[in-house]
Coordinates of C-alpha atoms in Angstrom, one line a residue:
M272 CA -30.3 265.4 156.3
K273 CA -27.6 267.0 154.1
A274 CA -25.3 264.0 154.6
S275 CA -28.1 261.6 153.5
A276 CA -28.9 263.8 150.5
A277 CA -25.3 263.8 149.5
L278 CA -25.1 260.0 149.8
A279 CA -28.3 259.6 147.7
L280 CA -27.0 261.9 145.0
G281 CA -23.7 260.0 145.0
A282 CA -25.5 256.6 144.7
A283 CA -27.6 257.9 141.8
A284 CA -24.6 259.3 139.9
C285 CA -22.9 255.9 140.4
V286 CA -25.7 254.0 138.9
S287 CA -26.1 256.5 136.1
G288 CA -22.5 255.9 135.0
H289 CA -23.3 252.1 134.6
Y290 CA -25.1 250.3 131.8
T291 CA -26.4 247.1 130.4
L292 CA -26.1 245.3 127.1
P293 CA -29.7 244.1 126.6
K294 CA -30.4 243.7 122.9
V295 CA -29.1 242.6 119.5
F296 CA -30.6 243.1 116.2
A297 CA -29.9 242.4 112.5
G298 CA -31.8 244.0 109.6
G299 CA -35.4 244.5 110.7
A300 CA -35.2 241.7 113.3
G301 CA -34.7 242.0 117.0
G302 CA -34.2 245.2 119.0
Q303 CA -36.3 244.3 122.1
D304 CA -34.4 244.2 125.4
W305 CA -33.7 240.7 126.5
Q306 CA -35.5 239.1 123.5
Y307 CA -32.4 237.4 122.0
V308 CA -30.0 238.3 124.8
R309 CA -29.8 236.3 128.0
K310 CA -31.1 238.5 130.9
A311 CA -27.9 239.5 132.8
D312 CA -27.8 239.9 136.6
N313 CA -27.4 243.6 136.1
W314 CA -30.7 244.1 134.2
Q315 CA -32.2 246.1 137.0
N316 CA -29.2 247.7 138.8
N317 CA -26.8 248.3 135.8
G318 CA -23.9 246.8 137.8
F319 CA -20.8 245.2 136.6
V320 CA -18.6 242.1 137.0
G321 CA -15.5 242.9 139.0
S322 CA -13.8 239.5 139.2
V323 CA -12.2 237.7 136.2
N324 CA -12.6 234.5 138.2
S325 CA -16.4 234.8 138.7
E326 CA -18.8 232.6 136.8
Q327 CA -20.5 235.8 135.8
I328 CA -17.5 236.8 133.6
R329 CA -19.0 234.5 131.0
C330 CA -22.5 235.8 130.4
F331 CA -23.1 237.9 133.6
Q332 CA -25.5 235.2 135.0
S333 CA -25.2 233.7 138.4
V334 CA -28.0 231.3 137.7
H335 CA -28.4 230.0 134.1
Q336 CA -31.4 231.3 132.1
G337 CA -31.8 231.1 128.3
A338 CA -33.1 234.0 126.3
P339 CA -36.7 233.7 125.0
G340 CA -35.6 233.5 121.3
T341 CA -32.6 233.1 118.9
L342 CA -31.8 235.6 116.2
E343 CA -31.1 234.2 112.8
V344 CA -28.1 235.7 110.9
A345 CA -26.2 234.8 107.9
A346 CA -22.4 234.2 108.2
G347 CA -20.6 237.2 106.8
S348 CA -23.4 239.6 107.8
S349 CA -23.4 242.2 110.5
V350 CA -25.4 242.2 113.8
T351 CA -25.7 245.2 116.1
Y352 CA -25.5 245.0 119.8
G353 CA -27.2 247.6 121.9
V354 CA -26.1 249.3 125.0
A355 CA -28.5 251.0 127.5
P356 CA -28.1 253.8 128.0
N357 CA -24.5 253.9 126.5
A358 CA -21.0 252.8 127.1
Y359 CA -20.3 255.5 129.6
H360 CA -16.8 254.5 130.7
P361 CA -13.5 254.5 128.8
G362 CA -12.3 251.1 127.7
P363 CA -12.4 248.4 125.0
M364 CA -15.4 246.7 123.4
Q365 CA -14.8 243.1 122.6
F366 CA -16.9 240.3 121.0
Y367 CA -16.5 236.5 121.3
L368 CA -18.5 233.6 119.7
A369 CA -19.1 230.0 120.9
R370 CA -20.8 227.3 118.9
A371 CA -23.2 225.0 120.7
P372 CA -23.0 221.3 120.0
D373 CA -25.4 220.1 117.3
D374 CA -27.4 218.0 119.7
V375 CA -27.8 220.6 122.4
D376 CA -30.6 223.3 122.7
I377 CA -28.9 226.6 122.6
S378 CA -31.2 228.0 125.3
S379 CA -30.0 225.4 127.8
W380 CA -26.3 225.6 126.8
K381 CA -24.1 227.4 129.3
G382 CA -21.1 228.0 127.1
D383 CA -18.7 226.5 129.6
G384 CA -15.2 225.1 128.6
A385 CA -12.7 226.2 126.1
V386 CA -15.3 227.1 123.3
W387 CA -14.9 230.9 122.9
F388 CA -13.1 232.6 120.1
K389 CA -12.7 236.3 119.7
I390 CA -14.1 238.0 116.6
Y391 CA -13.4 241.8 117.5
Q392 CA -11.4 243.8 119.8
E393 CA -11.2 247.6 120.0
Q394 CA -8.0 249.7 120.3
P395 CA -7.9 253.2 121.7
N396 CA -6.6 256.5 120.0
F397 CA -3.3 257.5 121.4
G398 CA -2.2 261.0 122.1
G399 CA -2.4 263.3 125.0
Q400 CA -4.8 260.9 126.6
L401 CA -6.3 257.7 125.6
T402 CA -9.7 258.0 123.9
W403 CA -12.0 255.0 122.9
P404 CA -14.3 255.0 119.9
S405 CA -16.9 253.0 122.0
N406 CA -17.0 255.7 124.7
G407 CA -20.6 257.2 124.8
K408 CA -22.0 254.9 122.0
S409 CA -25.2 253.0 122.4
S410 CA -24.8 250.5 119.6
F411 CA -22.1 248.4 118.2
P412 CA -22.1 246.5 114.8
V413 CA -20.0 243.3 114.6
T414 CA -19.5 241.0 111.6
I415 CA -20.1 237.3 111.9
P416 CA -17.1 235.6 110.2
R417 CA -18.2 234.2 106.9
C418 CA -16.2 231.0 107.1
I419 CA -17.5 229.5 110.4
K420 CA -19.8 226.6 110.4
A421 CA -23.5 227.1 110.4
G422 CA -25.2 226.4 113.8
N423 CA -26.3 227.8 117.0
Y424 CA -23.9 230.2 118.8
L425 CA -23.6 232.4 121.7
L426 CA -22.4 235.9 121.0
R427 CA -20.6 237.4 124.1
A428 CA -20.5 241.2 124.1
E429 CA -18.0 242.7 126.6
H430 CA -17.2 246.3 127.4
I431 CA -14.3 246.9 129.9
G432 CA -14.5 250.1 132.0
L433 CA -10.8 251.0 132.7
H434 CA -11.4 254.4 134.5
A435 CA -10.5 252.8 138.0
A436 CA -8.4 249.9 136.7
S437 CA -5.0 251.0 138.2
T438 CA -5.5 248.5 141.1
S439 CA -6.3 244.8 140.9
G440 CA -10.0 244.3 140.7
G441 CA -10.6 247.9 139.5
A442 CA -11.7 247.1 136.1
Q443 CA -15.4 247.0 135.4
F444 CA -16.8 244.3 133.0
Y445 CA -20.2 244.9 131.4
I446 CA -21.3 241.7 129.7
S447 CA -24.1 239.9 128.1
C448 CA -24.7 236.9 125.7
A449 CA -27.0 236.7 122.7
Q450 CA -28.3 233.6 121.2
L451 CA -27.8 233.3 117.4
K452 CA -28.6 230.9 114.7
V453 CA -25.9 231.3 112.0
T454 CA -26.8 230.2 108.5
G455 CA -24.6 229.6 105.5
G456 CA -20.9 229.9 106.3
G457 CA -18.2 227.4 105.7
S458 CA -16.2 224.7 107.4
T459 CA -13.4 226.6 109.2
E460 CA -12.8 225.7 112.8
P461 CA -11.5 228.6 114.8
S462 CA -8.3 228.1 116.9
N463 CA -7.3 230.0 120.1
K464 CA -10.4 229.1 122.0
V465 CA -10.7 230.0 125.6
S466 CA -13.0 229.6 128.5
F467 CA -14.7 232.0 130.8
P468 CA -13.6 232.1 133.7
G469 CA -10.1 231.2 132.7
A470 CA -9.3 233.5 129.8
Y471 CA -8.2 236.5 131.8
S472 CA -6.0 237.2 134.8
A473 CA -6.5 240.2 137.1
S474 CA -3.0 241.4 136.5
H475 CA -3.1 241.3 132.7
P476 CA -1.8 244.7 131.5
G477 CA -5.0 245.3 129.5
I478 CA -7.1 244.8 132.8
Q479 CA -4.9 246.3 135.5
I480 CA -3.8 249.6 134.0
N481 CA -3.6 253.3 134.8
I482 CA -5.0 254.9 131.6
N483 CA -4.6 258.5 133.0
W484 CA -0.9 258.9 134.0
P485 CA 1.5 258.3 132.7
V486 CA -0.4 258.2 129.5
P487 CA 0.1 254.7 127.8
T488 CA 1.6 254.6 124.4
R489 CA 0.3 251.2 123.7
Y490 CA -2.6 248.9 124.9
E491 CA -2.7 245.1 125.0
N492 CA -6.2 243.7 124.8
P493 CA -6.9 240.8 127.1
G494 CA -7.8 237.5 125.7
P495 CA -6.7 235.6 122.6
A496 CA -6.0 237.1 119.2
V497 CA -9.0 237.9 117.0
F498 CA -10.0 235.0 114.7
T499 CA -10.0 235.8 111.0
C500 CA -11.1 233.7 108.1

C-alpha cells in the first residue's frame, strides 16, 4: 500500500508540473479554452512533445482538428497567449506565424511545409544560475508584425522545458496553434521560413543542454532568427 501511495503521489506531482497552452485573446475578444486554439493532444493530460521529429512538434496534434473560431487581430497589435496553469518549467517561450494560402480555409490548413517564421524568442537572465522571465507565468503577450500581409494565419506558441534536457530527447515541448485573421498590415514577405518537423534537431545546443552545471554563460535559441519589419 505504501509503495502504491508513493507511486500515485509521484504521478500526481509529475502531472501538476506539466501544462497546456489553450487560449489566446486580444482586447476583449477570446479567452475561452480551445476557442481559437486548436485542441492539442495534451488537453486532458498536460503532457509534452518529446521528439523534434514528431508531427506533433507543429501544433501538438496527431490528428488534424481545426479550432471552432478564428480571432481577428490588427497587424501591429498585441495578442496574449494563455498557459494553464502556468509555465512551470525553466526554458524559453517562442512564437511563430504561418500564413495560409488565400484560397484555403484556415480551419482545414495544417501548416505543413516551410511556411513558419519566428516572431519572438526569449533569452534567460545569466548569473549564478539561469532564470527565465517566462517561468511561472500564465500569460504571454506577443506583437503581430505590422508589415506582414493581411490574411489568415496560424500562431504557434512553444514553451521548451529544459530542466531535464542534458540528454538527447530530454527537452519537453509544450505547444499549441491559434487561428488568427490578421487585418491591415503591409506587403512584406518574411524570410527564413522553416517547417515543423524539420526546423529543429535533437542535438541543437538550445535543445540538448545542461542548464544547471556548469552554468551556461550564453544560450542559443533553436530555430531561425526572429523576423522583424
